[in-house]
Coordinates of C-alpha atoms in Angstrom, one line a residue:
Chain R
M1 CA -2.9 -21.9 -43.4
K2 CA -5.6 -22.6 -40.9
A3 CA -3.2 -21.4 -38.1
V4 CA -2.7 -18.2 -40.0
Q5 CA -6.5 -17.8 -40.3
I6 CA -7.0 -18.4 -36.6
S7 CA -4.2 -16.0 -35.7
F8 CA -5.7 -13.3 -37.9
R9 CA -9.2 -13.9 -36.4
Q10 CA -7.6 -13.6 -33.0
M11 CA -6.2 -10.2 -33.9
L12 CA -9.7 -9.1 -35.2
V13 CA -11.2 -10.1 -31.8
F14 CA -8.5 -8.1 -30.0
L15 CA -9.2 -5.1 -32.2
K16 CA -13.0 -5.5 -31.8
N17 CA -12.6 -5.3 -28.0
D18 CA -10.7 -2.1 -28.4
M19 CA -13.3 -0.6 -30.8
M20 CA -10.4 -0.2 -33.2
L21 CA -12.0 -2.5 -35.7
A22 CA -15.0 -0.1 -36.1
I23 CA -12.6 2.8 -36.4
A24 CA -10.5 0.9 -39.0
C25 CA -13.6 0.6 -41.1
V26 CA -14.6 4.2 -40.8
A27 CA -11.4 6.2 -40.5
P28 CA -10.0 5.7 -44.1
V29 CA -13.4 6.7 -45.6
F30 CA -13.4 9.7 -43.3
I31 CA -9.8 10.7 -44.3
G32 CA -10.7 10.2 -48.0
S33 CA -13.8 12.4 -47.6
I34 CA -11.8 15.1 -45.8
F35 CA -9.3 15.1 -48.7
C36 CA -11.9 15.0 -51.4
F37 CA -14.3 17.6 -50.0
G38 CA -12.3 19.5 -47.4
I39 CA -9.2 20.3 -49.4
P40 CA -10.9 22.2 -52.2
R41 CA -12.9 24.2 -49.6
L42 CA -9.7 24.8 -47.7
E43 CA -8.1 26.0 -50.9
G44 CA -10.9 28.6 -51.2
V45 CA -10.3 29.8 -47.6
V46 CA -6.5 30.0 -47.8
T47 CA -6.4 31.6 -51.2
E48 CA -8.8 34.3 -49.9
Y49 CA -6.8 34.7 -46.7
F50 CA -3.4 35.0 -48.5
K51 CA -4.9 36.8 -51.5
M52 CA -3.5 34.3 -54.0
K53 CA -4.9 32.6 -57.0
S54 CA -4.0 29.1 -55.9
I55 CA -2.1 27.6 -53.1
L56 CA -3.1 23.9 -52.7
K57 CA -4.4 23.2 -56.2
P58 CA -0.9 22.5 -57.7
Y59 CA -0.4 19.9 -55.0
Y60 CA -3.7 18.0 -55.4
Q61 CA -1.7 15.0 -56.7
V62 CA 0.3 15.1 -53.4
F63 CA -2.9 14.6 -51.5
D64 CA -3.8 11.7 -53.7
V65 CA -0.5 10.0 -53.1
F66 CA -0.8 10.7 -49.4
L67 CA -4.2 9.1 -49.4
A68 CA -2.7 6.0 -51.1
S69 CA 0.0 5.9 -48.4
I70 CA -2.0 6.8 -45.3
T71 CA -4.7 4.1 -45.7
P72 CA -2.4 1.1 -45.7
V73 CA -0.1 2.7 -43.1
F74 CA -3.1 3.1 -40.9
Y75 CA -4.0 -0.6 -41.0
C76 CA -0.4 -1.7 -40.6
F77 CA 0.1 0.7 -37.7
V78 CA -2.9 -0.9 -35.9
A79 CA -1.3 -4.3 -36.5
A80 CA 2.1 -3.0 -35.3
M81 CA 0.5 -1.8 -32.1
V82 CA -1.0 -5.3 -31.6
I83 CA 2.4 -6.9 -32.2
L84 CA 4.0 -4.6 -29.6
E85 CA 1.3 -5.4 -27.1
E86 CA 1.7 -9.1 -27.7
R87 CA 5.5 -8.9 -27.4
D88 CA 5.2 -7.0 -24.1
D89 CA 2.8 -9.6 -22.8
H90 CA 5.2 -12.4 -24.0
I91 CA 2.5 -13.9 -26.2
T92 CA 4.7 -13.7 -29.4
D93 CA 7.2 -16.3 -28.2
A94 CA 4.5 -18.7 -27.5
L95 CA 3.0 -18.2 -31.0
Y96 CA 6.4 -18.7 -32.6
A97 CA 6.7 -22.0 -30.9
S98 CA 3.2 -23.0 -32.1
P99 CA 2.4 -24.5 -35.6
L100 CA 1.9 -20.9 -36.7
G101 CA 5.6 -20.1 -36.5
K102 CA 7.3 -16.7 -37.1
G103 CA 6.4 -16.6 -40.8
G104 CA 2.7 -17.4 -40.2
Y105 CA 2.6 -14.9 -37.4
L106 CA 4.0 -12.1 -39.7
V107 CA 1.6 -13.1 -42.5
S108 CA -1.4 -13.0 -40.1
R109 CA -0.3 -9.7 -38.5
L110 CA 1.1 -7.8 -41.5
G111 CA 0.4 -9.8 -44.7
I112 CA -3.4 -10.1 -44.5
P113 CA -4.0 -6.5 -43.2
G114 CA -1.7 -5.4 -46.0
L115 CA -3.7 -7.3 -48.7
L116 CA -7.0 -6.0 -47.3
S117 CA -5.7 -2.4 -47.2
F118 CA -4.6 -2.8 -50.9
V119 CA -8.2 -3.4 -51.9
I120 CA -9.5 -0.6 -49.7
T121 CA -6.9 1.9 -50.9
E122 CA -7.8 1.0 -54.5
G123 CA -11.5 1.7 -53.8
L124 CA -10.8 4.9 -51.8
L125 CA -8.6 6.3 -54.6
L126 CA -11.3 5.6 -57.1
A127 CA -13.9 7.4 -54.9
F128 CA -11.9 10.3 -53.4
S129 CA -9.0 11.2 -55.8
L130 CA -8.7 14.9 -56.4
I131 CA -7.0 14.3 -59.8
H132 CA -8.1 11.7 -62.2
V133 CA -5.5 8.9 -62.6
S134 CA -5.4 5.8 -64.7
F135 CA -6.3 2.4 -63.3
L136 CA -2.7 1.3 -63.6
T137 CA -1.3 4.3 -61.8
R138 CA -3.9 3.9 -59.1
T139 CA -3.0 0.3 -58.6
F140 CA 0.7 1.2 -58.4
M141 CA -0.1 3.9 -55.9
A142 CA -2.1 1.4 -53.7
M143 CA 0.6 -1.3 -54.1
N144 CA 3.3 1.1 -53.0
G145 CA 1.3 2.3 -50.1
V146 CA 0.9 -1.2 -48.9
L147 CA 4.6 -1.9 -49.2
Q148 CA 5.3 1.2 -47.3
G149 CA 2.8 0.3 -44.6
V150 CA 4.4 -3.1 -44.1
I151 CA 7.9 -1.6 -43.9
F152 CA 6.6 1.0 -41.5
S153 CA 5.2 -1.7 -39.2
L154 CA 8.3 -3.9 -39.5
M155 CA 10.5 -0.9 -38.5
V156 CA 8.3 -0.2 -35.5
V157 CA 8.4 -3.8 -34.3
T158 CA 12.1 -4.5 -35.1
I159 CA 13.7 -1.2 -33.8
S160 CA 11.6 -0.9 -30.7
S161 CA 11.8 -3.2 -27.7
N162 CA 8.6 -2.1 -26.0
K163 CA 5.4 0.0 -26.4
L164 CA 7.0 3.3 -25.5
E165 CA 9.9 2.9 -27.9
G166 CA 7.3 1.7 -30.4
M167 CA 5.5 5.0 -30.2
A168 CA 8.7 7.0 -30.6
V169 CA 9.7 4.9 -33.6
T170 CA 6.2 5.3 -35.0
K171 CA 6.5 9.1 -34.9
L172 CA 9.9 9.0 -36.6
T173 CA 9.0 6.4 -39.2
S174 CA 5.9 8.3 -40.2
L175 CA 8.2 10.9 -41.6
M176 CA 9.2 8.3 -44.2
M177 CA 5.9 9.1 -45.8
L178 CA 7.0 12.6 -46.5
G179 CA 9.2 11.2 -49.3
V180 CA 6.2 11.3 -51.6
A181 CA 6.0 15.1 -51.4
M182 CA 9.7 15.8 -52.2
P183 CA 9.4 15.9 -56.0
W184 CA 6.9 18.8 -55.6
F185 CA 8.9 20.8 -53.1
L186 CA 12.6 20.3 -53.7
P187 CA 14.8 21.0 -56.7
E188 CA 15.6 17.9 -58.7
K189 CA 19.3 17.7 -57.7
V190 CA 18.5 18.0 -54.0
Q191 CA 15.6 15.6 -53.9
Y192 CA 17.8 12.6 -54.8
V193 CA 19.0 12.8 -51.2
F194 CA 15.8 10.8 -50.5
W195 CA 16.5 8.1 -53.1
F196 CA 16.5 5.4 -50.4
L197 CA 12.8 6.0 -49.5
P198 CA 10.3 3.9 -51.6
S199 CA 7.8 6.7 -51.0
Y200 CA 10.1 9.2 -52.8
W201 CA 10.0 7.1 -56.0
M202 CA 6.2 6.7 -55.8
G203 CA 5.9 10.5 -55.5
K204 CA 8.3 10.8 -58.4
A205 CA 6.3 8.4 -60.5
V206 CA 3.1 10.4 -60.0
W207 CA 4.9 13.7 -60.5
C208 CA 6.6 12.6 -63.7
Q209 CA 3.6 10.6 -64.8
E210 CA 6.0 7.7 -65.4
N211 CA 4.8 4.4 -64.1
L212 CA 8.2 2.7 -64.6
L213 CA 9.5 4.7 -61.6
V214 CA 7.5 2.3 -59.5
I215 CA 10.2 -0.3 -60.1
P216 CA 12.8 1.3 -57.9
A217 CA 10.1 1.9 -55.3
V218 CA 9.2 -1.9 -55.2
L219 CA 12.9 -2.9 -55.3
L220 CA 13.7 -0.6 -52.4
A221 CA 10.7 -1.8 -50.4
G222 CA 11.9 -5.4 -50.9
V223 CA 15.4 -4.5 -49.6
W224 CA 14.0 -2.6 -46.6
G225 CA 11.6 -5.5 -45.9
Y226 CA 14.4 -8.2 -46.2
C227 CA 16.8 -6.2 -44.0
L228 CA 14.1 -5.6 -41.3
V229 CA 12.9 -9.2 -41.2
K230 CA 16.5 -10.5 -41.1
R231 CA 17.3 -8.0 -38.3
G232 CA 14.6 -9.9 -36.7
R233 CA 13.4 -8.8 -33.3
C234 CA 9.8 -9.2 -34.6
Chain T
M1 CA 14.0 16.1 -2.6
R2 CA 11.5 13.4 -3.4
M3 CA 10.1 15.5 -6.2
E4 CA 13.5 16.2 -7.7
K5 CA 14.3 12.5 -7.7
L6 CA 11.0 11.7 -9.4
I7 CA 11.6 14.3 -12.1
A8 CA 15.2 13.1 -12.6
G9 CA 13.9 9.5 -12.9
D10 CA 11.3 10.6 -15.4
V11 CA 13.9 12.5 -17.5
K12 CA 16.2 9.5 -17.4
F13 CA 13.3 7.2 -18.4
Q14 CA 12.4 9.5 -21.3
R15 CA 16.1 9.8 -22.4
K16 CA 16.5 6.0 -22.2
Y17 CA 13.5 5.4 -24.4
G18 CA 14.6 7.9 -27.0
F19 CA 12.4 10.9 -26.5
Y20 CA 15.4 13.3 -26.6
F21 CA 16.9 11.6 -29.6
L22 CA 13.5 11.6 -31.4
Y23 CA 12.8 15.2 -30.7
A24 CA 16.4 16.2 -31.6
I25 CA 15.8 14.7 -35.1
L26 CA 12.3 16.2 -35.4
T27 CA 13.6 19.6 -34.4
I28 CA 16.3 19.4 -37.2
I29 CA 13.6 18.4 -39.7
Y30 CA 11.2 21.1 -38.5
I31 CA 13.8 23.8 -38.7
T32 CA 14.9 22.7 -42.1
A33 CA 11.3 22.8 -43.3
I34 CA 10.6 26.2 -41.7
L35 CA 13.7 27.7 -43.3
A36 CA 12.4 26.5 -46.7
I37 CA 9.0 28.2 -46.5
P38 CA 8.5 31.8 -47.5
Q39 CA 9.1 34.4 -44.8
S40 CA 5.5 35.8 -45.1
W41 CA 4.0 32.4 -44.1
R42 CA 6.6 31.6 -41.5
G43 CA 5.0 33.3 -38.5
K44 CA 1.7 31.4 -38.5
I45 CA 3.2 28.1 -39.6
V46 CA 5.8 28.2 -36.8
T47 CA 3.1 29.0 -34.2
L48 CA 1.0 26.1 -35.5
L49 CA 4.0 23.7 -35.6
I50 CA 5.1 24.6 -32.0
F51 CA 1.5 24.4 -30.7
S52 CA 0.7 21.1 -32.3
D53 CA 3.8 19.0 -31.8
P54 CA 6.2 19.6 -28.9
P55 CA 3.5 20.5 -26.3
A56 CA 1.2 17.7 -27.5
M57 CA 3.9 15.0 -26.9
G58 CA 2.4 14.4 -23.4
M59 CA -0.8 13.4 -25.0
F60 CA 0.9 11.3 -27.6
F61 CA 3.2 9.4 -25.3
M62 CA 1.4 9.2 -22.0
G63 CA -0.6 6.1 -22.9
A64 CA 2.6 4.2 -23.7
I65 CA 4.4 5.6 -20.6
V66 CA 1.6 4.5 -18.2
L67 CA 1.1 1.1 -20.0
L68 CA 4.9 0.4 -19.9
E69 CA 5.0 1.4 -16.2
K70 CA 2.1 -0.9 -15.5
S71 CA 3.7 -3.9 -17.3
Q72 CA 7.1 -3.2 -15.6
R73 CA 5.3 -3.0 -12.2
V74 CA 6.7 0.5 -11.7
L75 CA 3.3 1.7 -10.6
C76 CA 3.0 -1.1 -8.0
T77 CA 6.2 0.2 -6.5
L78 CA 5.2 3.8 -6.6
A79 CA 1.8 3.0 -5.1
V80 CA 3.3 1.6 -1.9
S81 CA 6.0 4.3 -1.7
P82 CA 5.5 7.7 0.1
I83 CA 5.0 9.3 -3.3
T84 CA 1.6 10.9 -3.7
P85 CA -0.5 11.0 -7.0
Q86 CA 0.1 14.8 -7.1
E87 CA 3.8 14.3 -7.1
Y88 CA 3.6 11.5 -9.7
I89 CA 1.5 13.7 -12.0
A90 CA 3.6 16.9 -11.4
S91 CA 6.8 15.0 -12.2
K92 CA 5.4 13.8 -15.5
M93 CA 4.2 17.3 -16.3
I94 CA 7.5 18.9 -15.5
S95 CA 9.7 16.4 -17.3
V96 CA 7.5 16.4 -20.5
S97 CA 7.3 20.2 -20.4
L98 CA 11.1 20.4 -20.3
I99 CA 11.5 18.6 -23.7
S100 CA 8.6 20.6 -25.1
L101 CA 10.2 23.8 -24.0
L102 CA 13.6 22.9 -25.4
V103 CA 12.1 22.0 -28.8
A104 CA 9.8 25.0 -29.0
V105 CA 12.6 27.5 -28.1
S106 CA 15.0 25.9 -30.6
I107 CA 12.4 26.1 -33.4
A108 CA 11.4 29.7 -32.4
L109 CA 15.1 30.8 -32.3
A110 CA 15.8 29.3 -35.7
A111 CA 12.7 30.9 -37.1
G112 CA 13.7 34.3 -35.6
K113 CA 10.6 34.6 -33.4
D114 CA 10.3 37.4 -30.8
H115 CA 8.8 37.2 -27.3
L116 CA 10.5 34.0 -26.5
F117 CA 9.5 34.2 -22.8
I118 CA 5.7 34.4 -23.6
L119 CA 6.2 31.7 -26.2
G120 CA 8.0 29.5 -23.7
M121 CA 5.3 30.0 -21.1
G122 CA 2.6 29.2 -23.7
T123 CA 4.4 26.0 -24.6
V124 CA 4.8 24.9 -21.0
L125 CA 1.1 25.6 -20.2
T126 CA -0.1 23.9 -23.4
S127 CA 2.2 20.9 -22.5
M128 CA 0.7 20.7 -19.0
I129 CA -2.8 20.6 -20.4
F130 CA -2.1 17.9 -23.0
T131 CA 0.0 15.9 -20.4
L132 CA -2.9 16.0 -18.0
L133 CA -5.4 15.0 -20.6
G134 CA -3.1 12.2 -21.7
M135 CA -2.8 11.1 -18.1
I136 CA -6.6 11.1 -17.5
V137 CA -7.1 8.9 -20.6
A138 CA -4.0 6.7 -20.0
V139 CA -5.0 5.4 -16.6
K140 CA -8.3 4.2 -18.0
I141 CA -7.1 2.2 -21.0
E142 CA -5.8 -1.3 -21.4
S143 CA -4.0 -1.1 -24.8
L144 CA -2.2 1.3 -27.0
N145 CA -4.8 1.2 -29.7
Q146 CA -7.4 2.0 -27.2
F147 CA -5.4 5.0 -26.0
I148 CA -4.9 6.3 -29.5
L149 CA -8.6 6.0 -30.1
W150 CA -9.5 7.8 -26.9
T151 CA -7.2 10.7 -27.5
V152 CA -8.7 11.6 -30.9
P153 CA -11.7 13.5 -29.4
F154 CA -9.3 15.4 -27.1
E155 CA -7.0 16.3 -30.1
I156 CA -10.0 17.5 -32.1
I157 CA -11.2 19.6 -29.2
G158 CA -7.7 20.8 -28.4
F159 CA -6.4 21.6 -31.9
G160 CA -9.5 22.3 -34.0
P161 CA -10.7 25.6 -32.4
A162 CA -7.1 26.8 -31.9
V163 CA -6.2 26.4 -35.5
L164 CA -9.4 28.1 -36.6
Y165 CA -8.6 30.9 -34.1
L166 CA -5.1 31.3 -35.4
F167 CA -6.4 31.8 -39.0
G168 CA -8.8 34.5 -37.9
V169 CA -12.1 32.5 -37.2
D170 CA -13.3 34.3 -34.1
F171 CA -16.5 34.3 -32.1
P172 CA -17.3 36.4 -29.0
V173 CA -16.2 33.8 -26.4
F174 CA -13.7 32.0 -28.6
Q175 CA -10.8 34.0 -27.2
Y176 CA -11.4 32.6 -23.7
Y177 CA -11.2 29.0 -24.9
P178 CA -8.1 27.6 -23.1
A179 CA -6.5 26.2 -26.2
N180 CA -7.0 29.6 -28.0
I181 CA -5.3 31.4 -25.1
C182 CA -2.4 29.0 -25.3
I183 CA -2.0 29.4 -29.1
N184 CA -2.1 33.1 -28.6
M185 CA 0.8 32.8 -26.1
V186 CA 2.7 30.5 -28.4
A187 CA 2.3 33.2 -31.1
G188 CA 4.0 35.6 -28.7
R189 CA 1.0 37.6 -27.5
L190 CA 0.6 38.3 -23.8
P191 CA -2.9 37.4 -22.6
G192 CA -4.9 39.5 -20.2
G193 CA -5.3 38.7 -16.5
L194 CA -8.7 37.1 -16.9
K195 CA -7.4 34.7 -19.6
I196 CA -4.5 33.7 -17.3
V197 CA -7.0 33.0 -14.5
I198 CA -9.1 30.9 -16.8
L199 CA -6.1 28.9 -17.9
C200 CA -5.0 28.4 -14.3
I201 CA -8.5 27.3 -13.3
F202 CA -8.6 24.9 -16.3
I203 CA -5.3 23.4 -15.4
A204 CA -6.3 23.0 -11.8
I205 CA -9.5 21.2 -12.7
L206 CA -7.6 18.9 -15.1
F207 CA -5.0 18.3 -12.3
G208 CA -7.8 17.4 -9.9
L209 CA -9.3 14.9 -12.4
A210 CA -5.9 13.4 -13.2
Q211 CA -5.2 13.0 -9.5
K212 CA -8.5 11.2 -8.9
S213 CA -7.8 8.9 -11.9
V214 CA -4.3 8.1 -10.7
L215 CA -5.4 7.4 -7.2
R216 CA -8.1 5.1 -8.5
M217 CA -5.6 3.3 -10.7
W218 CA -3.1 2.9 -7.8
N219 CA -5.9 1.5 -5.6
R220 CA -6.7 -1.1 -8.2
L221 CA -3.1 -2.3 -8.7
G222 CA -1.8 -5.6 -7.5
G223 CA -3.7 -8.5 -5.9
A224 CA -5.5 -11.3 -7.7
K225 CA -9.1 -12.4 -8.3
L226 CA -9.7 -15.9 -6.9

């Protein structure tokens, strides 16, 4: 446990040197503020421009689910970039051979940031939600966001073998987040094409207002996580 | 000949690390999304999409490209070769613009856009600007997180005014802002002579800055502190 703590602290120092730590504190609040205060104003602008009654308002829930996804993904993305750097510098192999081990390394790089982002996401949803949701739904949204963030990072570090591939995979995996919006934009029969994405089930849970739909999201996230760790380039 | 080989090397590098594959998938996704939106919205959204993604890839990937080249000692090799910083930068600009152009034209064709030549020119010029900005930032940074952080202000400066301009927010000098001239071209509108001159001067200035930065980076490569 001490090794995990030291390893996490080491990552914080690395991020502090990059100024990324300060940004990590400010950015989610900034994004939340933009969503909360900017979207309703943007709605005013675009409805006037396109001469329509409402354009974005029916999709306010989508923004909330996006906020719940983006915050943990942001933290896990930062951690994934650190892992890529460490792998390119051959530090990872040395850490695996230390008392930290592979499990401890993953906990310090993805587990702890994931847990922290859960708490932050919960707070941000409480402060910046466009639509009022219950505590339970909010918790499920934050939990799903965290699972997605961890899968996202695992994909980046397992599929790619260096920084450049990492950036390319990041761009591609970020599309996985779009699953949350499918229930709003696609007909029911077509949207099931995205059944394999945990984000789709989270979106569906909010769209149907049915918390039980979080179960397939969590199960799928578990399967994704298991496969990615087993594939094991990280 | 040297230049051709450099470009071919960069294209090979980008293909090897999945740029072409990535953008093939993204193009399919973008086209599917565009075809799903109402016709009346399509024009502006296609312009916004083409302006904000394919030409901006230089900015997005340049940090990773330069850092990887540093860690693989590619830059050390280039620095002692007859290749000049101008050729190095130009090769990156051309190879990245090529993918941007392919993606932009594919999306525009699928969306039924007219004035493909102007759109293509706009895409290439925008791509050059973003690649040069990416290069200026990339040579100064030590890590990917640092690069992502440093590109944020450039993205805000690059995209913010252009998006506002596209949706009709206009001030007297706003139309001469380089990003706005580019988005106008991507929208298929031919800019006037003065605007083209402004764009060329802007690119030349960025090229000069990038050249200085690359030269400084090459001079610092290698050796050890004792």
